[in-house]
Structure formats: C-alpha cells, structure tokens
C-alpha cells in the first residue's frame, strides 16, 4: 500500500485549519460588509430636486473616509479640489459632505446662507464636557448659543473687560521674556511652542479663573495636562461623532470610556475651582475674573437664558481647548517664517525699535502702532491656519452655484485651500506680510478670502485676544533676541498635533540677547 508520509497529513491538517480560518474570516467579513451596507450604504431618501456637486472617484463602501483619516486631511482635500474643482461632494460610507475650497464659494455661503450653516451638527458624546452637547462649540444655533456668543462679546472679551486684565498679561509677558533671557544667558536651546504655551496657558488661567503655574496647588498645570489629553482624543472624537448613530444601533459606545475619563477628571477639577469662586463671591460680592462673571450670570434671575453649571464647566474646557493651542501654533509658525525670511525679521525689528525704543519691553498697547507686526501675524495665520477645516451643517435645503443641497448635509470649508487659492492670492505659497499693509478698500476684499478665524456669525470670537497673545509674544522675541537655528535651516514640514495644524519638527533655537534689551524691568 502506498503510504503517504506523516508530514503530508500534518501539512493537510494545517491547510484545512488555515482554510477553515480563512473561510471563517471571509464569512465574518461578508457579514460585516452586509451590516455596513445596511447601516451606512442604503440609499438616502432623495429630497425632491436634490442635485449634489460632482463627487471625485472614491473607494468602495468607505467612500472618501481614508482622506479624512489621513494625517494631513486639509492637504489631501486641497489636492482633490485642485484636480476636480472648488465645489465637490465627498462621502463617508453613504453620508455626503459638501467640500468647499475657493474664496468665491465660501463667500457665497457666508453671505447668503450664514444662518443656514450656523450649526456644526457634530456632537461626540452628549454628556462629555469635552466637545459634548453642553459646550458652545457644538451647540446648535439657538437660544443657548446666542446667549453665550453675546455674553462673550459683551462681558468677557469686550475692550473694557480686556483692559481690566491688561496687568495680568503684562506680568506674564515679562515672565515670558525673563524665561527666554535665562535660556539666552545659559546658551540653551528653546522649544518655542513650549515657552509660548506656558505664557498663553498661564495668562488665560489667570484671566479666566485666577490661577497660574506658579501657584502651589498646580491647578493650571492640571488644566493644561487635561487639555493635552483632550487634544489627543480629537480624531477619536471625530470618528465617534461621525459613526455615533449607526454604531449606537449595534450597541457600540465608540471610545466613550476614554472620552468620559478625561471629561470626569476635568469635571472634578472645575467643580472644586467653582466652589471656591462661589464662596469668595458670597463674601466679597466682587467679580475678579471670567469665572466670577459667569457665576453672576448663573445667579441672575433676570438673565435672558438660564445657564447651567454643566454649561459653565463646558465653556471653560472649550476656552482652553480652543484658545491656547491655536495661539501657540500661530506663534510657532510665525516665528518659523520670520527666522526663515531675514528681510522680514530686519523690517520688523526696525519697526519695533523705532516705535517702542530700547528702554522698555514691548507691551500690548504698542500693537496699534506696529502695522508691520500685525501684518506678519496675519500672514502667519494665512499660511498656517491652526484650524484648517471649518465644519458646519446645512440645516435646510438650499441652492449653491446651481446645485441643490438637501437639509442636514455636512459642509466642510477647507480654509487652508481658500487661503492658498492661486485665483485669489498672488504668490499664494510665499510669506509676504506686505499684502496685509493695504488700503481700506483692499482690506474689505481681503476679509472675504481670509478665514483663519472661520466666517459668518459662527466665526471665532477670540480673534482680538489671540492677536494680543501672538503679537506680544512675537514682539518680545524679535525685540529682545537674535535666534540661532539648530542645523541652520527651519524645517517647515506640517504635522497634526491633536486638533491643530502644527510643525512636524517643533521649532527649536537658541536665543542670543540683544545688548540693549538685557535689563528690562517689568512694565508694571
Ligand atoms: C490664533 C488663535 C485662534 C484661531 C486661529 C482660532 C480659530 C477658530 C476657528 C477656525 C473657529 C471655528 C470658526 C468657524 O466655524 O467659522 C473658532 C471657534 C471658536 N474659537 Fe477660536 N481661534 C483662536 C483663538 C481663540 C481664542 C483666544 C478664543 C477665546 C478667548 C477662542 C474661542 C473660540 C470659540 C468659543 C469658538 C466657537 C465659536 C462658535 O462655535 O460659535 N478662539 N476659532
């Protein structure tokens, strides 16, 4: 009898086992695809006359999801629009998203459909303090949002409220200068974003709730740590918000545990700071910082809107998440551009030296007299907007450039692409601050295509404060130091840290103190 060798049976057994595993995986895949198909891929009900713009080629089932998950989404989308046009529709599974990449289409949307696109329509985990439903960033366009927007403009960031906290910013600016000077004396390298983060986070902590890094309990540092954790969850939150409804049907609470863990710790920290503020307010009846002002609104029986404690906490979380890293990244990118463009550095320094002189440190009250510095910051924001994609939702069906968009369709405006659109900007990839030294007429035109702070009523309310943070930080670095760059050249490669566009290789350089600026005492 013919005997097959033992190892043959071994091999057969292994093959059968492997085949069985492959089959099992295949069956699972088929099952999962069918499930995806029924959950995401079933044709949406067409609204009458619904006619979306062109959709570029996409992958089966997932559509353009891979582009949204790429590390530099704004660039992938910019590439797509430069090939297929400034008004497109992309899809994630079967969910359509309108993609806008030119100034003219963005302008039409903000001019004629502003209220219609004034809700973002994205909410991750309802009960989370980070990007949940209690915050302003994801609040639908309605009473709560209107109350908060007005409150921020008239109570928290109005010129006289900012005037009251000017002393805090001057102290922190001096501390920023001293820290750089210390590094210069030791000939040590500085990571610009770290120094800027200390300055901005500390200033904002003091302005909003009277806390700073230097205080012993370290609350500002804990806030900062938790904000960093929130940034690191951004992509997960985005996915959770996108797939929330279909996955809810399957009982999968995507990333809920991680998101709630950060949210709970923020809640605990803010609760203790709020209790302290309430007790102090009861004793002194005097509001000193933003938290006091919000608590007074909470207690106001006559207030137009009855704000809740959860909304107050969510506001502070979003204030830190939205205000610190955006300003830090802008400071870092702008400084990188200044160091890479010696002619800009020279002109800027001449302006500061002549307007401020050499006997004192620059202050925020100097900014109106420094038009070139303002132009440099604007140009930094044009080329490197920290939030390159603006996300909104069309609440109602509408017509854009002859297309009919159904209600509840997501909208993404690629502000990065708009601000580098060669049809709107001369030499769009060049750092040319002069373009912002314009006449009033030209200025009006610029507003239409300049979107680092978004647009319309849903645009960023913190533009003025961020100009102060970034303008003064850049002012100090240029006024007081020469900068030696490691390796002689700045690496301008982009990366994405958390939710903001950042430098793939953080800017590190050694400050060398200019002789006349060695002995500035505090401006106060
Ligand atoms: C360089 C710094 C900053 C940049 C580039 C920036 C950018 C943005 C952008 C692009 C948006 C979305 C706008 C839209 O959808 O049209 C936004 C929203 C927001 N920003 Fe800023 N921001 C900065 C600083 C600040 C500061 C300092 C604050 C607070 C003091 C702040 C508070 C907010 C708030 C509360 C929102 C939500 C507004 C709403 O949904 O109605 N931001 N910001």
Coordinates of C-alpha atoms and ligand atoms in Angstrom, one line a residue:
X1 CA 0.0 0.0 0.0
X2 CA 1.1 3.4 -0.8
X3 CA 1.7 5.4 2.4
X4 CA 1.7 9.0 2.5
X5 CA 4.4 10.4 4.8
X6 CA 3.3 11.6 8.2
X7 CA 4.3 15.2 7.4
X8 CA 1.9 15.2 4.4
X9 CA -1.1 14.7 6.8
X10 CA 0.4 17.3 9.1
X11 CA 0.5 19.7 6.2
X12 CA -3.0 18.8 5.1
X13 CA -4.3 19.3 8.6
X14 CA -2.7 22.7 8.7
X15 CA -4.1 23.6 5.3
X16 CA -7.6 22.6 6.3
X17 CA -7.2 24.5 9.5
X18 CA -5.8 27.6 7.7
X19 CA -8.6 27.2 5.0
X20 CA -11.2 27.0 7.7
X21 CA -9.8 30.1 9.4
X22 CA -9.7 31.9 6.1
X23 CA -13.3 30.9 5.4
X24 CA -14.4 32.0 8.8
X25 CA -12.7 35.3 8.3
X26 CA -14.3 35.7 4.9
X27 CA -17.7 34.8 6.3
X28 CA -17.2 37.4 9.0
X29 CA -16.1 40.0 6.5
X30 CA -19.1 39.3 4.3
X31 CA -21.4 39.6 7.3
X32 CA -19.7 42.8 8.4
X33 CA -19.9 44.3 4.9
X34 CA -23.6 43.4 4.7
X35 CA -24.1 45.0 8.1
X36 CA -22.2 48.1 7.0
X37 CA -24.2 48.2 3.8
X38 CA -27.5 48.1 5.5
X39 CA -26.4 50.6 8.1
X40 CA -24.5 53.1 6.0
X41 CA -24.9 52.3 2.4
X42 CA -28.6 52.1 1.8
X43 CA -29.6 54.9 -0.5
X44 CA -30.7 58.0 1.3
X45 CA -34.1 59.2 0.6
X46 CA -33.8 61.9 -2.1
X47 CA -35.4 65.2 -1.4
X48 CA -37.2 66.5 -4.4
X49 CA -34.8 68.3 -6.8
X50 CA -31.7 67.2 -4.8
X51 CA -28.6 67.6 -7.0
X52 CA -25.2 67.4 -5.4
X53 CA -22.0 68.7 -6.9
X54 CA -19.5 66.3 -8.6
X55 CA -18.1 63.6 -6.4
X56 CA -14.5 62.6 -7.2
X57 CA -13.6 58.8 -7.6
X58 CA -13.8 57.1 -4.2
X59 CA -13.2 53.7 -2.6
X60 CA -16.0 51.0 -2.5
X61 CA -18.1 51.2 0.7
X62 CA -15.9 53.6 2.7
X63 CA -16.0 56.4 0.0
X64 CA -13.5 59.1 0.9
X65 CA -13.1 58.1 4.6
X66 CA -9.4 57.4 4.0
X67 CA -8.8 61.0 3.1
X68 CA -10.4 62.3 6.2
X69 CA -8.3 59.9 8.3
X70 CA -5.1 60.8 6.5
X71 CA -2.5 62.7 8.7
X72 CA -2.8 65.9 6.8
X73 CA -6.5 65.9 5.8
X74 CA -6.6 69.5 4.7
X75 CA -3.8 68.8 2.2
X76 CA -5.4 65.6 0.8
X77 CA -8.6 67.6 0.3
X78 CA -6.7 70.5 -1.2
X79 CA -5.2 68.1 -3.8
X80 CA -8.6 66.7 -4.5
X81 CA -10.1 70.2 -5.1
X82 CA -7.2 71.4 -7.3
X83 CA -7.9 68.4 -9.5
X84 CA -11.7 68.2 -9.5
X85 CA -12.9 71.8 -8.6
X86 CA -13.7 74.1 -5.7
X87 CA -17.2 72.7 -5.0
X88 CA -17.4 69.0 -4.6
X89 CA -19.2 66.3 -2.7
X90 CA -17.3 63.6 -0.9
X91 CA -18.8 60.8 1.1
X92 CA -18.1 58.7 4.1
X93 CA -19.9 55.4 3.5
X94 CA -23.1 56.8 2.1
X95 CA -23.0 60.1 4.1
X96 CA -22.4 63.0 1.7
X97 CA -20.3 66.0 2.7
X98 CA -20.1 69.2 0.7
X99 CA -16.5 70.3 0.3
X100 CA -15.7 74.0 -0.5
X101 CA -12.2 75.1 -1.4
X102 CA -12.4 78.5 -3.0
X103 CA -12.9 82.0 -1.7
X104 CA -15.8 82.7 -4.1
X105 CA -17.9 79.7 -3.0
X106 CA -17.0 80.3 0.7
X107 CA -18.1 83.9 0.4
X108 CA -21.4 83.0 -1.2
X109 CA -22.1 80.6 1.6
X110 CA -21.3 83.1 4.4
X111 CA -23.1 85.9 2.5
X112 CA -26.4 84.1 1.5
X113 CA -26.6 81.1 3.8
X114 CA -25.0 82.1 7.0
X115 CA -27.8 81.3 9.4
X116 CA -28.5 78.1 7.5
X117 CA -24.9 76.9 8.1
X118 CA -24.6 78.3 11.7
X119 CA -24.8 74.9 13.4
X120 CA -21.9 72.5 13.3
X121 CA -24.1 69.4 13.6
X122 CA -21.4 67.4 15.2
X123 CA -21.5 66.1 18.8
X124 CA -19.3 63.4 20.2
X125 CA -20.5 62.1 23.5
X126 CA -23.5 64.0 24.8
X127 CA -22.6 64.1 28.4
X128 CA -18.9 64.8 27.9
X129 CA -17.5 68.2 28.9
X130 CA -15.1 67.9 26.0
X131 CA -17.0 68.7 22.8
X132 CA -20.2 67.4 24.2
X133 CA -23.6 68.9 24.0
X134 CA -23.2 71.4 26.9
X135 CA -20.4 73.4 25.2
X136 CA -20.7 76.3 22.8
X137 CA -18.5 74.9 20.0
X138 CA -21.1 72.2 19.1
X139 CA -24.2 74.0 20.4
X140 CA -26.9 74.2 17.7
X141 CA -27.7 77.7 16.5
X142 CA -30.4 78.6 19.1
X143 CA -31.0 80.4 22.4
X144 CA -28.0 78.9 24.4
X145 CA -25.6 79.7 21.6
X146 CA -26.9 83.2 21.0
X147 CA -26.7 83.9 24.8
X148 CA -23.1 82.7 25.0
X149 CA -22.0 84.5 21.9
X150 CA -23.4 87.8 23.1
X151 CA -22.0 87.1 26.6
X152 CA -18.5 86.5 25.3
X153 CA -18.6 89.6 23.1
X154 CA -20.2 92.0 25.7
X155 CA -18.9 90.7 29.0
X156 CA -15.8 88.5 28.7
X157 CA -13.8 89.9 25.7
X158 CA -15.2 93.4 25.3
X159 CA -12.5 96.1 25.3
X160 CA -13.0 97.3 28.9
X161 CA -13.1 93.7 30.3
X162 CA -9.8 93.1 28.5
X163 CA -8.5 96.4 29.8
X164 CA -9.1 95.2 33.4
X165 CA -6.9 92.1 32.8
X166 CA -4.2 94.0 31.0
X167 CA -1.9 93.9 34.1
X168 CA -2.1 90.1 34.2
X169 CA -1.0 89.9 30.5
X170 CA 1.9 92.4 31.1
X171 CA 3.2 90.4 34.1
X172 CA 3.0 87.1 32.2
X173 CA 4.7 88.7 29.1
X174 CA 7.5 89.9 31.3
X175 CA 7.8 86.4 32.8
X176 CA 8.0 85.0 29.2
X177 CA 10.8 87.5 28.4
X178 CA 12.7 86.5 31.7
X179 CA 12.4 82.8 30.9
X180 CA 13.9 83.4 27.4
X181 CA 16.6 85.6 28.8
X182 CA 17.5 82.9 31.3
X183 CA 17.9 80.4 28.4
X184 CA 20.0 83.0 26.5
X185 CA 22.3 83.5 29.4
X186 CA 22.8 79.7 29.7
X187 CA 23.2 79.4 25.9
X188 CA 20.4 76.9 26.0
X189 CA 18.0 75.9 23.2
X190 CA 14.4 76.9 23.4
X191 CA 11.4 75.0 22.1
X192 CA 9.3 77.9 21.0
X193 CA 5.9 76.2 21.4
X194 CA 6.7 75.1 25.0
X195 CA 7.6 78.7 26.0
X196 CA 4.6 80.1 24.2
X197 CA 2.3 77.5 25.8
X198 CA 3.5 78.4 29.3
X199 CA 2.9 82.1 28.6
X200 CA -0.6 81.7 27.0
X201 CA -1.9 79.0 29.3
X202 CA -0.8 80.8 32.4
X203 CA -2.3 84.1 31.2
X204 CA -5.6 82.5 30.2
X205 CA -5.8 80.6 33.5
X206 CA -5.3 83.8 35.5
X207 CA -7.7 85.8 33.3
X208 CA -10.4 83.2 33.5
X209 CA -10.1 81.7 37.0
X210 CA -7.3 83.5 38.8
X211 CA -4.9 80.5 38.7
X212 CA -1.3 80.3 37.5
X213 CA 1.5 77.8 37.2
X214 CA 3.5 79.5 39.9
X215 CA 0.8 78.8 42.4
X216 CA 1.4 75.9 44.7
X217 CA -1.6 73.7 44.1
X218 CA -0.7 73.4 40.4
X219 CA -4.3 73.7 39.1
X220 CA -3.2 75.5 35.9
X221 CA -0.8 72.7 35.2
X222 CA -3.5 70.1 35.7
X223 CA -5.9 72.0 33.4
X224 CA -3.1 72.1 30.8
X225 CA -2.4 68.3 31.2
X226 CA -6.1 67.5 30.7
X227 CA -6.4 69.8 27.8
X228 CA -3.5 68.0 26.1
X229 CA -5.3 64.7 26.8
X230 CA -8.4 66.2 25.1
X231 CA -6.4 67.1 22.1
X232 CA -5.0 63.6 21.8
X233 CA -8.6 62.3 21.6
X234 CA -9.6 64.6 18.7
X235 CA -9.5 62.0 15.9
X236 CA -11.4 59.5 18.1
X237 CA -14.0 62.1 18.9
X238 CA -14.4 62.9 15.3
X239 CA -14.9 59.3 14.4
X240 CA -17.2 58.8 17.4
X241 CA -19.3 61.7 16.3
X242 CA -19.5 60.6 12.7
X243 CA -20.4 57.0 13.4
X244 CA -22.3 57.5 16.6
X245 CA -25.8 56.9 15.3
X246 CA -25.2 53.7 13.3
X247 CA -22.9 52.3 16.0
X248 CA -25.5 53.0 18.6
X249 CA -27.8 50.6 16.8
X250 CA -25.1 48.0 17.3
X251 CA -24.7 48.9 21.0
X252 CA -21.0 50.0 20.4
X253 CA -20.1 53.1 22.5
X254 CA -17.1 54.1 20.4
X255 CA -14.3 55.5 22.6
X256 CA -16.8 56.5 25.2
X257 CA -14.8 55.2 28.1
X258 CA -11.6 57.2 27.2
X259 CA -13.6 60.4 26.4
X260 CA -15.5 60.2 29.6
X261 CA -12.4 59.5 31.7
X262 CA -10.9 62.9 30.6
X263 CA -14.2 64.6 31.0
X264 CA -14.8 63.3 34.5
X265 CA -11.4 64.5 35.7
X266 CA -12.0 67.9 34.2
X267 CA -15.4 68.0 35.9
X268 CA -13.8 67.2 39.2
X269 CA -11.1 69.9 38.9
X270 CA -13.5 72.6 37.7
X271 CA -16.1 71.7 40.4
X272 CA -13.5 72.5 43.1
X273 CA -12.4 75.8 41.5
X274 CA -16.1 76.8 41.1
X275 CA -16.9 76.0 44.7
X276 CA -14.1 78.2 45.8
X277 CA -15.2 81.0 43.5
X278 CA -18.8 80.8 44.8
X279 CA -17.6 81.1 48.4
X280 CA -15.4 84.1 47.6
X281 CA -18.2 85.8 45.6
X282 CA -20.5 85.3 48.6
X283 CA -18.0 87.1 50.8
X284 CA -16.7 89.8 48.6
X285 CA -19.5 90.4 46.0
X286 CA -16.9 91.4 43.5
X287 CA -16.1 89.7 40.2
X288 CA -12.4 89.4 39.5
X289 CA -12.2 87.0 36.6
X290 CA -14.3 85.4 33.8
X291 CA -15.5 82.6 36.2
X292 CA -16.9 85.2 38.5
X293 CA -18.7 86.9 35.6
X294 CA -20.2 83.6 34.5
X295 CA -21.3 82.7 38.1
X296 CA -23.0 86.1 38.4
X297 CA -24.9 85.3 35.1
X298 CA -25.8 81.8 36.6
X299 CA -27.3 83.5 39.7
X300 CA -29.1 86.3 37.7
X301 CA -32.8 85.6 38.0
X302 CA -33.5 88.1 35.1
X303 CA -30.9 86.6 32.7
X304 CA -32.2 86.1 29.1
X305 CA -31.1 82.5 29.3
X306 CA -30.7 80.3 32.4
X307 CA -27.2 78.9 32.0
X308 CA -26.5 75.6 33.9
X309 CA -23.4 74.6 35.9
X310 CA -22.5 72.0 33.3
X311 CA -22.6 74.6 30.6
X312 CA -20.2 76.8 32.6
X313 CA -17.8 74.0 33.0
X314 CA -18.0 73.0 29.3
X315 CA -17.3 76.7 28.4
X316 CA -14.1 76.7 30.4
X317 CA -13.0 73.4 28.9
X318 CA -13.6 74.8 25.4
X319 CA -12.0 78.1 26.2
X320 CA -8.8 76.3 27.0
X321 CA -9.0 73.7 24.2
X322 CA -10.0 76.4 21.6
X323 CA -7.8 79.3 22.7
X324 CA -4.4 78.0 23.9
X325 CA -3.0 75.7 21.3
X326 CA -4.4 77.7 18.4
X327 CA -2.4 80.8 19.6
X328 CA 0.6 78.7 20.5
X329 CA 0.8 77.1 17.0
X330 CA 0.4 80.5 15.4
X331 CA 3.3 81.9 17.4
X332 CA 5.5 79.0 16.5
X333 CA 4.7 79.0 12.7
X334 CA 5.0 82.8 12.5
X335 CA 8.4 82.7 14.3
X336 CA 9.5 79.9 11.9
X337 CA 8.6 82.1 8.9
X338 CA 10.3 85.2 10.4
X339 CA 13.5 83.2 11.0
X340 CA 13.4 81.8 7.5
X341 CA 12.9 85.3 6.0
X342 CA 15.7 87.5 7.2
X343 CA 14.4 90.6 5.3
X344 CA 11.1 90.3 7.2
X345 CA 13.0 90.0 10.5
X346 CA 15.0 93.1 9.7
X347 CA 12.0 95.2 8.8
X348 CA 10.0 94.0 11.8
X349 CA 12.9 94.8 14.2
X350 CA 13.3 98.3 12.7
X351 CA 9.6 99.0 13.2
X352 CA 9.6 97.7 16.8
X353 CA 12.9 99.6 17.7
X354 CA 11.5 102.8 16.3
X355 CA 8.0 102.6 17.8
X356 CA 8.9 101.1 21.2
X357 CA 12.5 102.3 21.7
X358 CA 15.2 100.4 23.5
X359 CA 14.5 101.3 27.1
X360 CA 11.4 99.2 27.8
X361 CA 9.8 95.9 26.8
X362 CA 7.1 95.9 24.1
X363 CA 3.5 96.0 25.5
X364 CA 0.1 95.2 24.0
X365 CA -0.7 98.9 23.9
X366 CA 2.1 99.3 21.3
X367 CA 0.4 96.9 18.9
X368 CA -1.8 99.6 17.1
X369 CA 1.4 101.4 16.3
X370 CA 3.0 98.4 14.8
X371 CA 1.2 97.7 11.4
X372 CA 4.0 95.5 10.0
X373 CA 4.0 93.3 13.1
X374 CA 0.2 92.9 12.7
X375 CA 0.7 92.1 9.0
X376 CA 3.3 89.5 9.9
X377 CA 0.9 87.7 12.3
X378 CA -1.9 87.8 9.7
X379 CA 0.3 86.3 7.1
X380 CA 1.5 83.6 9.5
X381 CA -2.2 82.7 10.1
X382 CA -3.0 82.8 6.3
X383 CA -0.3 80.2 5.5
X384 CA -0.7 78.1 8.7
X385 CA -4.2 78.3 10.0
X386 CA -4.3 76.1 13.1
X387 CA -7.9 75.0 12.3
X388 CA -7.7 74.4 8.5
X389 CA -11.1 72.9 8.1
X390 CA -14.4 74.6 9.1
X391 CA -17.2 72.1 9.8
X392 CA -20.8 73.1 9.6
X393 CA -24.2 71.5 8.6
X394 CA -26.8 72.9 6.2
X395 CA -29.9 73.0 8.4
X396 CA -32.2 73.4 5.4
X397 CA -32.2 72.5 1.8
X398 CA -30.6 75.2 -0.3
X399 CA -29.1 76.1 -3.7
X400 CA -25.4 76.8 -4.1
X401 CA -24.0 77.6 -7.5
X402 CA -26.9 75.8 -9.2
X403 CA -26.7 72.7 -7.1
X404 CA -29.4 71.7 -4.6
X405 CA -28.1 70.6 -1.3
X406 CA -30.5 68.6 0.9
X407 CA -31.1 69.6 4.6
X408 CA -28.8 68.2 7.3
X409 CA -25.9 67.8 4.8
X410 CA -22.5 68.3 6.3
X411 CA -20.3 71.1 5.0
X412 CA -16.5 71.3 5.2
X413 CA -14.8 74.6 4.1
X414 CA -11.1 74.0 3.5
X415 CA -9.9 77.3 4.9
X416 CA -6.3 76.2 4.2
X417 CA -7.1 75.7 0.5
X418 CA -9.1 79.0 0.3
X419 CA -6.1 80.9 1.7
X420 CA -3.7 79.4 -0.8
X421 CA -6.0 79.6 -3.7
X422 CA -3.9 81.0 -6.7
X423 CA -7.1 82.6 -8.1
X424 CA -7.4 84.8 -5.0
X425 CA -3.8 85.3 -3.8
X426 CA -0.7 86.4 -5.6
X427 CA 2.2 84.0 -4.9
X428 CA -0.1 82.1 -2.5
X429 CA 2.7 79.9 -1.0
X430 CA 5.1 82.8 -0.3
X431 CA 5.4 84.5 3.1
X432 CA 4.7 88.2 2.1
X433 CA 3.3 90.2 5.0
X434 CA 3.2 93.3 2.8
X435 CA 0.0 92.0 1.2
X436 CA -1.8 93.0 4.5
X437 CA -0.5 96.6 4.5
X438 CA -3.4 97.6 2.4
X439 CA -5.8 100.4 1.9
X440 CA -9.3 100.3 3.4
X441 CA -10.8 99.1 0.1
X442 CA -8.3 96.3 -0.4
X443 CA -8.9 95.3 3.3
X444 CA -12.6 94.8 2.6
X445 CA -11.7 92.5 -0.3
X446 CA -9.2 90.6 1.9
X447 CA -11.8 89.8 4.5
X448 CA -13.7 87.7 2.0
X449 CA -10.9 85.3 1.4
X450 CA -9.2 85.4 4.8
X451 CA -10.6 82.6 7.0
X452 CA -8.2 81.6 9.8
X453 CA -10.9 82.5 12.3
X454 CA -13.7 81.0 10.2
X455 CA -16.5 83.1 9.0
X456 CA -20.0 84.4 9.5
X457 CA -21.8 84.5 12.9
X458 CA -20.2 81.2 13.9
X459 CA -16.7 82.6 13.4
X460 CA -14.2 82.7 16.2
X461 CA -15.0 85.3 18.9
X462 CA -11.4 85.2 20.2
X463 CA -9.6 86.9 17.3
X464 CA -8.7 90.1 19.2
X465 CA -7.4 88.3 22.2
X466 CA -5.3 85.9 20.1
X467 CA -3.8 88.8 18.2
X468 CA -2.7 90.2 21.6
X469 CA -1.2 86.9 22.7
X470 CA 0.6 86.2 19.4
X471 CA 1.5 89.8 18.6
X472 CA 3.2 90.5 22.0
X473 CA 5.0 87.1 22.1
X474 CA 6.4 87.6 18.6
X475 CA 7.2 91.3 19.5
X476 CA 9.3 90.2 22.6
X477 CA 11.2 87.5 20.6
X478 CA 12.1 89.9 17.8
X479 CA 12.7 93.0 20.0
X480 CA 15.0 91.2 22.5
X481 CA 16.8 88.4 20.8
X482 CA 18.7 87.1 17.8
X483 CA 17.8 83.5 17.0
X484 CA 20.4 80.8 16.2
X485 CA 18.6 77.9 14.5
X486 CA 19.9 74.3 15.0
X487 CA 21.1 73.0 11.7
X488 CA 21.0 76.5 10.1
X489 CA 17.6 75.9 8.5
X490 CA 14.0 75.7 9.7
X491 CA 12.1 72.5 8.7
X492 CA 8.6 73.7 7.7
X493 CA 7.1 70.3 7.3
X494 CA 3.5 70.2 8.6
X495 CA 2.2 67.8 11.2
X496 CA -1.1 67.5 13.1
X497 CA -1.0 67.6 16.8
X498 CA -4.3 66.9 18.4
X499 CA -6.8 69.2 16.6
X500 CA -4.5 71.8 15.3
X501 CA -2.1 72.1 12.3
X502 CA 1.4 72.2 13.9
X503 CA 5.0 71.8 12.9
X504 CA 6.1 68.2 12.3
X505 CA 9.5 69.2 13.8
X506 CA 9.0 71.6 16.6
X507 CA 10.9 74.9 16.2
X508 CA 14.0 74.8 18.5
X509 CA 16.5 77.6 18.5
X510 CA 19.0 79.4 20.8
X511 CA 18.2 83.0 21.8
X512 CA 21.0 85.5 21.9
X513 CA 20.1 88.6 23.9
X514 CA 20.5 91.9 22.1
X515 CA 22.7 94.1 24.2
X516 CA 20.2 96.9 24.8
X517 CA 17.5 94.6 26.0
X518 CA 19.3 92.8 28.8
X519 CA 17.9 94.8 31.6
X520 CA 14.2 95.4 31.0
X521 CA 12.3 95.6 34.3
X522 CA 8.6 94.9 34.5
X523 CA 6.3 97.3 32.5
X524 CA 4.0 97.5 35.5
Ligands
LIG1 C1 -4.8 82.2 16.7 C2 -5.8 81.9 17.5 C3 -7.1 81.3 17.1 C4 -7.6 80.7 16.0 C5 -6.8 80.6 14.7 C6 -8.9 80.3 16.1 C7 -9.7 79.8 15.1 C8 -11.0 79.4 15.3 C9 -11.8 78.8 14.3 C10 -11.3 78.5 12.8 C11 -13.1 78.6 14.8 C12 -14.2 77.9 14.0 C13 -14.9 79.1 13.3 C14 -15.9 78.7 12.3 O1 -16.5 77.6 12.3 O2 -16.2 79.5 11.4 C15 -13.0 79.0 16.2 C16 -14.1 78.9 17.0 C17 -14.1 79.4 18.3 N1 -13.0 80.0 19.0 FE1 -11.2 80.4 18.2 N2 -9.3 80.7 17.4 C18 -8.3 81.2 18.1 C19 -8.3 81.7 19.3 C20 -9.3 81.8 20.2 C21 -9.4 82.4 21.5 C22 -8.2 83.2 22.1 C23 -10.6 82.2 22.0 C24 -11.2 82.6 23.3 C25 -10.9 83.6 24.0 C26 -11.4 81.4 21.0 C27 -12.6 80.9 21.2 C28 -13.4 80.3 20.2 C29 -14.8 79.8 20.5 C30 -15.6 80.0 21.8 C31 -15.2 79.3 19.2 C32 -16.5 78.6 18.9 C33 -17.4 79.7 18.3 C34 -18.8 79.1 18.0 O3 -19.0 78.0 17.7 O4 -19.7 80.0 17.9 N3 -10.5 81.2 19.9 N4 -11.8 79.5 16.4

